[in-house]
Coordinates of N, CA and C in Angstrom, one line a residue:
Chain A
A1 N 0.9 -1.2 0.0 CA 0.0 0.0 0.0 C 0.9 1.2 0.0
Q2 N 0.5 2.2 -0.8 CA 1.2 3.5 -0.9 C 1.1 4.2 0.4
K3 N 2.3 4.5 1.0 CA 2.3 5.1 2.3 C 2.5 6.6 2.2
I4 N 3.3 7.1 1.2 CA 3.6 8.5 1.0 C 3.3 8.8 -0.4
T5 N 2.6 9.9 -0.6 CA 2.2 10.4 -1.9 C 2.7 11.8 -2.2
Q6 N 3.4 11.9 -3.2 CA 3.8 13.3 -3.6 C 3.3 13.4 -5.1
T7 N 2.3 14.3 -5.2 CA 1.6 14.4 -6.5 C 2.2 15.3 -7.5
Q8 N 3.2 16.0 -7.1 CA 3.8 16.9 -8.0 C 5.2 16.4 -8.5
P9 N 5.2 15.8 -9.7 CA 6.5 15.3 -10.2 C 7.5 16.4 -10.4
G10 N 7.1 17.6 -10.8 CA 8.0 18.7 -11.1 C 7.3 20.0 -10.8
M11 N 8.1 21.0 -10.4 CA 7.5 22.3 -10.1 C 8.6 23.4 -10.5
F12 N 8.1 24.5 -10.9 CA 8.9 25.7 -11.1 C 8.5 26.8 -10.1
V13 N 9.5 27.5 -9.7 CA 9.3 28.7 -8.8 C 10.2 29.8 -9.2
Q14 N 9.8 31.0 -9.1 CA 10.7 32.2 -9.4 C 11.6 32.4 -8.1
E15 N 12.8 32.7 -8.4 CA 13.7 33.0 -7.3 C 13.1 34.1 -6.4
K16 N 13.3 33.9 -5.1 CA 12.9 34.8 -4.0 C 11.4 34.6 -3.7
E17 N 10.7 33.8 -4.4 CA 9.3 33.5 -4.1 C 9.2 32.3 -3.2
A18 N 8.1 32.1 -2.5 CA 7.9 30.9 -1.7 C 7.2 29.8 -2.5
V19 N 7.5 28.6 -2.1 CA 6.9 27.4 -2.8 C 6.5 26.4 -1.8
T20 N 5.4 25.7 -2.1 CA 4.9 24.6 -1.3 C 5.0 23.3 -2.1
L21 N 5.6 22.3 -1.5 CA 5.7 20.9 -2.0 C 4.8 20.1 -1.2
D22 N 3.9 19.4 -1.9 CA 2.8 18.6 -1.3 C 3.3 17.2 -0.9
C23 N 2.8 16.8 0.2 CA 3.0 15.4 0.7 C 1.8 14.9 1.5
T24 N 1.2 13.8 1.2 CA 0.2 13.2 2.0 C 0.7 11.8 2.4
Y25 N 0.2 11.3 3.5 CA 0.7 10.0 4.0 C -0.5 9.2 4.5
D26 N -0.2 7.9 4.6 CA -1.3 7.0 5.0 C -0.8 6.2 6.1
T27 N -1.4 6.3 7.3 CA -1.0 5.4 8.4 C -2.2 5.4 9.4
S28 N -2.3 4.3 10.1 CA -3.2 4.2 11.2 C -2.5 4.2 12.6
D29 N -1.2 4.4 12.5 CA -0.5 4.5 13.8 C -0.6 5.8 14.4
Q30 N -0.4 5.9 15.7 CA -0.5 7.2 16.4 C 0.9 7.8 16.5
S31 N 1.9 7.0 16.5 CA 3.2 7.5 16.7 C 4.0 7.3 15.3
Y32 N 4.4 8.4 14.8 CA 5.2 8.4 13.5 C 5.9 9.7 13.4
G33 N 6.9 9.7 12.5 CA 7.6 10.9 12.2 C 7.6 11.2 10.7
L34 N 7.7 12.4 10.4 CA 7.6 12.9 9.0 C 8.9 13.7 8.7
F35 N 9.5 13.4 7.6 CA 10.8 14.0 7.2 C 10.7 14.5 5.8
W36 N 11.6 15.5 5.5 CA 11.8 15.9 4.1 C 13.3 15.9 3.9
Y37 N 13.7 15.3 2.7 CA 15.1 15.2 2.3 C 15.2 16.0 1.0
K38 N 16.4 16.5 0.8 CA 16.7 17.2 -0.5 C 17.8 16.4 -1.2
Q39 N 17.6 16.2 -2.5 CA 18.6 15.5 -3.3 C 19.0 16.4 -4.4
P40 N 20.1 17.1 -4.3 CA 20.6 17.9 -5.4 C 21.2 17.1 -6.6
S41 N 21.6 17.7 -7.6 CA 22.0 16.9 -8.8 C 23.3 16.1 -8.5
S42 N 24.0 16.5 -7.5 CA 25.2 15.7 -7.1 C 24.8 14.3 -6.5
G43 N 23.6 14.2 -6.1 CA 23.1 12.8 -5.7 C 22.9 12.6 -4.2
E44 N 23.6 13.3 -3.3 CA 23.5 13.0 -1.9 C 22.1 13.3 -1.4
M45 N 21.7 12.7 -0.4 CA 20.4 12.9 0.3 C 20.6 13.7 1.6
I46 N 20.0 14.9 1.6 CA 20.3 15.8 2.7 C 19.0 16.0 3.5
F47 N 19.1 15.7 4.8 CA 18.0 15.9 5.7 C 17.7 17.3 5.9
L48 N 16.4 17.7 5.8 CA 16.0 19.1 5.9 C 15.2 19.4 7.2
I49 N 14.2 18.6 7.5 CA 13.3 19.0 8.5 C 12.5 17.7 9.0
Y50 N 12.1 17.8 10.3 CA 11.4 16.7 10.9 C 10.2 17.2 11.6
Q51 N 9.1 16.4 11.6 CA 7.9 16.7 12.4 C 7.4 15.4 13.0
G52 N 7.3 15.4 14.3 CA 6.8 14.2 15.0 C 5.2 14.3 15.1
S53 N 4.6 13.1 15.1 CA 3.2 13.1 15.1 C 2.5 13.7 16.3
Y54 N 3.3 13.8 17.4 CA 2.8 14.4 18.6 C 3.1 15.8 18.8
D55 N 3.9 16.3 17.8 CA 4.3 17.7 17.9 C 3.1 18.6 17.5
E56 N 2.8 19.6 18.4 CA 1.7 20.5 18.1 C 2.0 21.7 17.2
Q57 N 3.3 22.1 17.3 CA 3.8 23.2 16.5 C 4.3 22.7 15.2
N58 N 4.1 23.4 14.1 CA 4.8 23.1 12.9 C 6.3 23.3 13.0
A59 N 7.0 22.3 12.4 CA 8.5 22.4 12.5 C 9.0 23.5 11.5
T60 N 10.0 24.2 12.0 CA 10.7 25.2 11.1 C 12.2 25.0 11.2
E61 N 12.9 25.2 10.1 CA 14.4 25.1 10.1 C 14.8 26.1 9.0
G62 N 15.2 27.3 9.5 CA 15.6 28.4 8.6 C 14.5 28.7 7.6
R63 N 14.8 28.6 6.3 CA 13.8 28.9 5.3 C 12.8 27.8 5.0
Y64 N 12.9 26.6 5.7 CA 12.1 25.5 5.6 C 11.0 25.4 6.7
S65 N 9.8 25.2 6.4 CA 8.8 24.9 7.4 C 7.9 23.8 6.9
L66 N 7.4 23.1 7.8 CA 6.6 21.9 7.5 C 5.2 22.2 7.9
N67 N 4.2 22.3 7.0 CA 2.8 22.5 7.3 C 2.2 21.2 7.6
F68 N 2.1 20.9 8.9 CA 1.6 19.6 9.3 C 0.1 19.7 9.6
Q69 N -0.7 19.0 8.9 CA -2.2 19.0 9.1 C -2.5 17.5 9.4
K70 N -2.6 17.2 10.7 CA -2.7 15.8 11.1 C -4.0 15.1 10.6
A71 N -5.1 15.9 10.7 CA -6.4 15.3 10.4 C -6.5 15.0 8.9
R72 N -5.8 15.8 8.1 CA -5.8 15.6 6.7 C -4.6 14.7 6.2
K73 N -3.8 14.3 7.2 CA -2.6 13.5 6.9 C -1.8 14.1 5.8
S74 N -1.5 15.4 6.0 CA -0.6 16.0 5.0 C 0.6 16.7 5.8
A75 N 1.7 16.8 5.1 CA 3.0 17.3 5.6 C 3.7 18.0 4.5
N76 N 3.1 19.2 4.2 CA 3.7 19.9 3.0 C 4.9 20.7 3.5
L77 N 5.9 20.7 2.6 CA 7.1 21.5 2.8 C 7.0 22.9 2.2
V78 N 7.2 23.9 3.0 CA 7.2 25.3 2.5 C 8.6 25.8 2.5
I79 N 9.1 26.3 1.3 CA 10.4 26.9 1.2 C 10.1 28.4 0.9
S80 N 10.6 29.2 1.8 CA 10.4 30.6 1.7 C 11.6 31.2 0.9
A81 N 11.4 32.3 0.2 CA 12.5 33.0 -0.4 C 13.4 32.1 -1.2
S82 N 12.9 31.4 -2.2 CA 13.6 30.4 -2.9 C 14.9 31.0 -3.5
Q83 N 15.9 30.1 -3.5 CA 17.2 30.4 -4.0 C 17.5 29.4 -5.2
L84 N 18.5 29.8 -6.0 CA 18.8 29.0 -7.1 C 19.3 27.6 -6.6
G85 N 20.0 27.6 -5.5 CA 20.5 26.4 -4.9 C 19.5 25.5 -4.4
D86 N 18.2 25.9 -4.3 CA 17.1 25.1 -3.9 C 16.7 24.1 -5.0
S87 N 17.2 24.3 -6.2 CA 16.8 23.4 -7.3 C 17.3 22.0 -7.0
A88 N 16.4 21.1 -6.9 CA 16.8 19.7 -6.5 C 15.5 18.9 -6.5
M89 N 15.7 17.6 -6.2 CA 14.6 16.7 -6.0 C 14.4 16.7 -4.5
Y90 N 13.1 16.7 -4.1 CA 12.7 16.7 -2.7 C 11.8 15.5 -2.4
F91 N 12.2 14.8 -1.3 CA 11.5 13.6 -0.9 C 10.9 13.7 0.4
C92 N 9.6 13.3 0.5 CA 8.9 13.3 1.8 C 9.1 11.8 2.3
A93 N 9.2 11.7 3.6 CA 9.4 10.3 4.1 C 8.6 10.2 5.5
M94 N 8.3 9.0 5.8 CA 7.6 8.8 7.1 C 8.3 7.6 7.8
R95 N 8.5 7.8 9.1 CA 9.0 6.8 9.9 C 7.9 6.2 10.7
G96 N 7.7 4.9 10.6 CA 6.7 4.2 11.3 C 7.0 4.1 12.8
P97 N 6.1 3.5 13.6 CA 6.3 3.4 15.0 C 7.3 2.3 15.3
L98 N 7.8 2.4 16.5 CA 8.8 1.4 17.0 C 8.1 0.1 17.2
I99 N 8.3 -0.9 16.4 CA 7.7 -2.2 16.5 C 8.8 -3.3 16.5
N100 N 8.8 -4.2 17.4 CA 9.9 -5.2 17.5 C 11.2 -4.5 17.4
N101 N 11.3 -3.4 18.1 CA 12.6 -2.7 18.2 C 13.1 -2.1 16.9
F102 N 12.2 -1.8 16.0 CA 12.6 -1.3 14.7 C 11.5 -0.3 14.2
N103 N 12.1 0.7 13.5 CA 11.2 1.6 12.7 C 11.4 1.4 11.2
K104 N 10.3 1.4 10.5 CA 10.3 1.3 9.1 C 10.3 2.7 8.5
F105 N 11.0 2.9 7.4 CA 10.9 4.2 6.7 C 10.2 4.0 5.4
Y106 N 9.4 5.0 5.0 CA 8.7 5.0 3.7 C 9.0 6.3 3.0
F107 N 9.4 6.2 1.7 CA 9.7 7.4 0.9 C 8.7 7.6 -0.2
G108 N 8.4 8.9 -0.5 CA 7.6 9.3 -1.6 C 8.4 9.2 -2.9
S109 N 7.7 9.5 -4.0 CA 8.4 9.4 -5.3 C 9.2 10.6 -5.7
G110 N 9.0 11.7 -4.9 CA 9.8 12.9 -5.1 C 9.2 13.9 -5.9
T111 N 9.6 15.2 -5.7 CA 9.2 16.3 -6.5 C 10.4 17.1 -7.0
K112 N 10.5 17.3 -8.3 CA 11.7 18.0 -8.8 C 11.4 19.5 -8.8
L113 N 12.1 20.2 -8.1 CA 11.9 21.7 -8.0 C 13.0 22.4 -8.8
N114 N 12.5 23.3 -9.7 CA 13.4 24.1 -10.5 C 13.1 25.6 -10.1
V115 N 14.2 26.3 -9.6 CA 14.1 27.7 -9.3 C 14.6 28.5 -10.4
K116 N 13.8 29.4 -10.9 CA 14.1 30.2 -12.1 C 14.7 31.6 -11.6
P117 N 15.8 32.0 -12.3 CA 16.3 33.3 -11.9 C 15.5 34.5 -12.4
Chain B
D1 N 33.2 15.6 11.7 CA 31.9 15.6 11.0 C 31.6 14.2 10.6
A2 N 30.6 13.6 11.4 CA 30.3 12.2 11.2 C 29.5 12.0 9.9
R3 N 29.8 11.0 9.1 CA 29.1 10.8 7.9 C 29.1 9.3 7.6
V4 N 28.1 8.9 6.7 CA 28.1 7.5 6.2 C 29.0 7.5 5.0
T5 N 29.9 6.5 4.9 CA 30.8 6.4 3.8 C 30.5 5.2 3.0
Q6 N 30.4 5.4 1.7 CA 30.2 4.3 0.8 C 31.3 4.2 -0.2
T7 N 31.6 3.0 -0.6 CA 32.6 2.7 -1.6 C 32.1 1.5 -2.5
P8 N 32.3 1.5 -3.8 CA 32.9 2.6 -4.6 C 31.9 3.7 -4.9
R9 N 32.3 4.8 -5.3 CA 31.3 5.9 -5.6 C 30.7 5.6 -7.0
H10 N 31.6 5.0 -7.9 CA 31.1 4.6 -9.2 C 31.7 3.3 -9.6
K11 N 30.9 2.5 -10.3 CA 31.4 1.2 -10.7 C 30.7 0.8 -12.0
V12 N 31.6 0.5 -13.0 CA 31.1 0.0 -14.3 C 31.6 -1.4 -14.4
T13 N 30.7 -2.3 -14.7 CA 31.1 -3.7 -14.8 C 30.3 -4.4 -15.9
E14 N 30.7 -5.6 -16.2 CA 30.0 -6.3 -17.3 C 29.0 -7.3 -16.7
M15 N 28.0 -7.6 -17.4 CA 27.0 -8.5 -17.0 C 27.7 -9.8 -16.6
G16 N 27.2 -10.4 -15.4 CA 27.7 -11.6 -15.0 C 28.8 -11.5 -13.9
Q17 N 29.4 -10.3 -13.8 CA 30.4 -10.1 -12.8 C 29.8 -9.9 -11.4
E18 N 30.7 -10.2 -10.4 CA 30.3 -9.9 -9.0 C 30.5 -8.5 -8.7
V19 N 29.6 -7.9 -7.9 CA 29.8 -6.5 -7.5 C 29.6 -6.5 -6.0
T20 N 30.5 -5.8 -5.3 CA 30.4 -5.6 -3.8 C 30.4 -4.2 -3.5
M21 N 29.4 -3.7 -2.8 CA 29.4 -2.3 -2.3 C 29.5 -2.3 -0.8
R22 N 30.2 -1.3 -0.3 CA 30.5 -1.3 1.1 C 30.0 0.0 1.7
C23 N 29.7 -0.1 3.0 CA 29.2 1.1 3.7 C 29.7 1.1 5.1
Q24 N 30.2 2.2 5.5 CA 30.6 2.4 6.9 C 29.6 3.3 7.5
P25 N 28.7 2.8 8.4 CA 27.7 3.7 9.1 C 28.4 4.6 10.1
I26 N 27.6 5.6 10.5 CA 28.1 6.5 11.5 C 28.2 5.8 12.8
L27 N 29.4 6.0 13.5 CA 29.7 5.3 14.7 C 28.6 5.5 15.8
G28 N 28.1 4.5 16.3 CA 27.0 4.6 17.3 C 25.6 4.4 16.8
H29 N 25.5 4.5 15.5 CA 24.2 4.2 14.9 C 23.9 2.7 14.9
N30 N 22.7 2.3 15.3 CA 22.4 0.9 15.4 C 21.5 0.3 14.3
T31 N 21.2 1.2 13.3 CA 20.4 0.7 12.2 C 21.0 1.1 10.9
V32 N 21.0 0.2 10.0 CA 21.5 0.4 8.6 C 20.5 -0.1 7.6
F33 N 20.3 0.8 6.6 CA 19.4 0.5 5.5 C 20.2 0.5 4.2
W34 N 19.8 -0.4 3.3 CA 20.2 -0.3 1.9 C 19.0 0.1 1.0
Y35 N 19.2 1.1 0.2 CA 18.2 1.5 -0.8 C 18.8 1.5 -2.2
R36 N 17.9 1.3 -3.2 CA 18.3 1.4 -4.6 C 17.4 2.5 -5.2
Q37 N 18.0 3.4 -6.0 CA 17.3 4.4 -6.6 C 17.4 4.3 -8.1
T38 N 16.3 4.3 -8.8 CA 16.3 4.4 -10.3 C 15.2 5.4 -10.7
M39 N 15.3 5.8 -11.9 CA 14.3 6.8 -12.4 C 12.9 6.2 -12.4
M40 N 12.8 5.0 -12.7 CA 11.5 4.3 -12.9 C 10.9 4.0 -11.5
Q41 N 11.7 3.5 -10.6 CA 11.1 3.0 -9.3 C 11.3 3.9 -8.2
G42 N 12.1 4.9 -8.3 CA 12.4 5.8 -7.2 C 13.3 5.1 -6.2
L43 N 13.0 5.4 -4.9 CA 13.8 4.8 -3.8 C 13.2 3.5 -3.4
E44 N 13.9 2.4 -3.5 CA 13.4 1.1 -3.1 C 14.2 0.6 -1.9
L45 N 13.5 0.1 -0.9 CA 14.2 -0.5 0.2 C 14.6 -1.9 -0.1
L46 N 15.9 -2.2 0.0 CA 16.4 -3.5 -0.3 C 16.5 -4.4 1.0
A47 N 17.2 -3.8 2.0 CA 17.4 -4.6 3.3 C 17.7 -3.6 4.4
Y48 N 17.5 -4.1 5.6 CA 17.9 -3.3 6.8 C 18.3 -4.2 7.9
F49 N 19.2 -3.6 8.7 CA 19.8 -4.3 9.9 C 19.6 -3.4 11.1
R50 N 19.4 -4.1 12.2 CA 19.4 -3.4 13.5 C 20.4 -4.2 14.4
N51 N 21.3 -3.4 15.0 CA 22.4 -4.0 15.8 C 23.0 -5.2 15.0
R52 N 23.3 -5.0 13.8 CA 24.0 -5.9 12.9 C 23.1 -7.1 12.5
A53 N 22.0 -7.3 13.0 CA 21.1 -8.4 12.6 C 20.2 -8.0 11.5
P54 N 20.2 -8.9 10.5 CA 19.2 -8.6 9.3 C 17.8 -8.7 9.8
L55 N 17.0 -7.7 9.6 CA 15.6 -7.7 10.0 C 14.7 -8.1 8.9
D56 N 15.0 -7.6 7.7 CA 14.2 -7.8 6.6 C 15.0 -7.5 5.3
D57 N 15.0 -8.5 4.4 CA 15.6 -8.3 3.1 C 14.7 -8.7 2.0
S58 N 13.4 -8.6 2.3 CA 12.4 -9.0 1.3 C 12.4 -8.2 0.1
G59 N 13.0 -7.0 0.1 CA 13.0 -6.1 -1.1 C 14.1 -6.5 -2.1
M60 N 14.9 -7.5 -1.7 CA 16.1 -7.9 -2.6 C 15.7 -9.1 -3.4
P61 N 16.2 -9.1 -4.6 CA 16.1 -10.4 -5.4 C 17.1 -11.4 -4.7
K62 N 16.5 -12.4 -4.1 CA 17.3 -13.3 -3.3 C 18.3 -14.1 -4.1
D63 N 18.0 -14.4 -5.3 CA 18.9 -15.3 -6.0 C 20.2 -14.7 -6.4
R64 N 20.3 -13.3 -6.4 CA 21.5 -12.7 -6.8 C 22.0 -11.6 -5.8
F65 N 21.2 -11.2 -4.9 CA 21.6 -10.1 -4.0 C 21.8 -10.7 -2.6
S66 N 22.8 -10.2 -1.9 CA 23.0 -10.6 -0.5 C 23.5 -9.4 0.3
A67 N 23.1 -9.2 1.5 CA 23.5 -8.1 2.4 C 24.0 -8.7 3.7
E68 N 25.1 -8.2 4.2 CA 25.6 -8.6 5.4 C 26.2 -7.4 6.2
M69 N 26.4 -7.7 7.5 CA 27.0 -6.7 8.3 C 28.0 -7.4 9.2
P70 N 29.2 -7.7 8.7 CA 30.1 -8.5 9.5 C 30.6 -7.9 10.8
D71 N 30.6 -6.6 10.9 CA 30.8 -5.9 12.2 C 30.1 -4.5 12.2
A72 N 30.2 -3.9 13.3 CA 29.4 -2.6 13.5 C 29.9 -1.5 12.6
T73 N 31.1 -1.6 12.0 CA 31.6 -0.6 11.1 C 31.5 -0.9 9.6
L74 N 30.9 -2.0 9.3 CA 30.9 -2.4 7.9 C 29.6 -3.1 7.5
A75 N 28.9 -2.6 6.5 CA 27.8 -3.3 5.9 C 28.1 -3.5 4.4
T76 N 27.8 -4.6 3.9 CA 28.1 -4.9 2.5 C 26.8 -5.3 1.7
L77 N 26.8 -5.0 0.4 CA 25.7 -5.4 -0.5 C 26.4 -6.0 -1.7
K78 N 26.1 -7.3 -1.9 CA 26.8 -8.0 -3.0 C 25.7 -8.4 -4.0
I79 N 26.1 -8.3 -5.3 CA 25.3 -8.8 -6.4 C 26.1 -9.8 -7.2
Q80 N 25.6 -11.0 -7.4 CA 26.3 -12.0 -8.1 C 25.3 -13.0 -8.7
P81 N 25.2 -13.1 -10.0 CA 25.9 -12.3 -11.0 C 25.1 -11.0 -11.3
S82 N 25.8 -10.0 -11.7 CA 25.1 -8.7 -12.0 C 24.4 -8.8 -13.3
E83 N 23.4 -8.0 -13.5 CA 22.6 -7.9 -14.7 C 22.4 -6.4 -15.1
P84 N 22.2 -6.1 -16.3 CA 22.0 -4.7 -16.7 C 20.9 -4.0 -15.9
R85 N 19.9 -4.7 -15.6 CA 18.7 -4.1 -14.8 C 19.1 -3.7 -13.4
D86 N 20.3 -4.1 -13.0 CA 20.8 -3.8 -11.6 C 21.4 -2.4 -11.6
S87 N 21.6 -1.8 -12.8 CA 22.1 -0.4 -12.9 C 21.3 0.5 -12.2
A88 N 21.9 1.2 -11.2 CA 21.1 2.1 -10.3 C 22.1 2.8 -9.4
V89 N 21.6 3.7 -8.6 CA 22.4 4.2 -7.5 C 22.0 3.5 -6.2
Y90 N 22.9 3.0 -5.5 CA 22.7 2.3 -4.3 C 23.1 3.1 -3.1
F91 N 22.1 3.4 -2.2 CA 22.4 4.2 -1.0 C 22.4 3.3 0.2
C92 N 23.3 3.7 1.1 CA 23.4 3.1 2.5 C 23.0 4.3 3.4
A93 N 22.2 4.0 4.4 CA 21.8 5.0 5.4 C 21.8 4.4 6.8
S94 N 22.2 5.2 7.7 CA 22.2 4.7 9.1 C 21.5 5.7 10.0
G95 N 21.1 5.2 11.2 CA 20.4 6.0 12.1 C 20.3 5.4 13.5
S96 N 19.9 6.2 14.5 CA 19.6 5.7 15.8 C 18.1 5.8 15.9
L97 N 17.4 4.8 15.6 CA 16.0 5.0 15.5 C 15.3 4.8 16.8
R98 N 14.2 5.4 17.0 CA 13.5 5.4 18.3 C 12.0 5.7 18.0
D99 N 11.2 5.7 19.1 CA 9.8 5.9 18.9 C 9.4 7.4 18.7
R100 N 10.2 8.2 19.4 CA 10.0 9.7 19.3 C 11.3 10.4 19.2
G101 N 11.2 11.6 18.9 CA 12.4 12.4 18.6 C 12.8 12.2 17.2
T102 N 13.8 13.0 16.8 CA 14.1 13.2 15.4 C 14.5 11.8 14.7
G103 N 15.6 11.3 15.1 CA 15.9 10.0 14.6 C 16.0 9.9 13.1
E104 N 16.5 10.9 12.4 CA 16.5 10.9 11.0 C 17.6 9.9 10.5
L105 N 17.4 9.5 9.2 CA 18.4 8.7 8.5 C 19.4 9.6 7.9
F106 N 20.7 9.1 8.1 CA 21.8 9.8 7.4 C 22.2 8.9 6.3
F107 N 22.3 9.6 5.1 CA 22.6 8.8 3.9 C 24.0 9.0 3.5
G108 N 24.6 7.9 2.9 CA 25.9 8.0 2.2 C 25.7 8.7 0.9
E109 N 26.8 8.9 0.2 CA 26.7 9.6 -1.1 C 26.3 8.7 -2.2
G110 N 26.1 7.4 -2.0 CA 25.6 6.5 -3.0 C 26.7 5.9 -3.8
S111 N 26.4 4.7 -4.3 CA 27.3 4.0 -5.3 C 26.6 3.9 -6.6
R112 N 27.1 4.5 -7.6 CA 26.4 4.5 -8.9 C 27.0 3.3 -9.7
L113 N 26.1 2.3 -9.9 CA 26.5 1.1 -10.6 C 25.9 1.0 -12.0
T114 N 26.8 0.7 -12.9 CA 26.4 0.5 -14.3 C 26.8 -0.8 -14.8
V115 N 25.9 -1.6 -15.2 CA 26.2 -3.0 -15.6 C 25.9 -3.0 -17.1
L116 N 27.0 -3.3 -17.9 CA 26.9 -3.3 -19.3 C 26.5 -4.7 -19.9

């Protein structure tokens, strides 16, 4: 079953504007974590931001914020003041609960963001 | 600066050859994942270990792939014999996973495999 859905294969944004990357997830667990990773053209996977299912406040890390809407099961990434260096693939991921001493991770299919000068 | 180290970064080989990819997880991390990334399939989970014990390798083609963790500082992914459809980027990731708290996965830079 699809756990993480990213419906935007590609997006364009003008430099200095804000952009929202969509992510919805599917789980019946109460305890889980949501992550966003950035993968630039060089290929490495860079951790951006984390939101715990019990966290009441939306997570923020610099220009990144996570718009967490638990009832709608969405965890959209908002990038403010886009920069050319933000052009990359972005992956949404979910960590499942600790079961048998282990957490499973699920990744979405990614959104390719292009920032235009 | 702790990081996950993968070798080789790039590998070109011919069909039928054995390929071994290595990963050094971050010291102290108790969980190691192997992922494969292709344009068509995205990120696929191949196998994962906790405290060096394999928990699940159901994502791997069993007849040709094997994953091991001979000690806490080394994880290996072996393909024998390799096939052109194995061409992909293989990522190793490690973490200290838990029920709450960040516990993000740290990824290596990947091993880009091309099988001719």
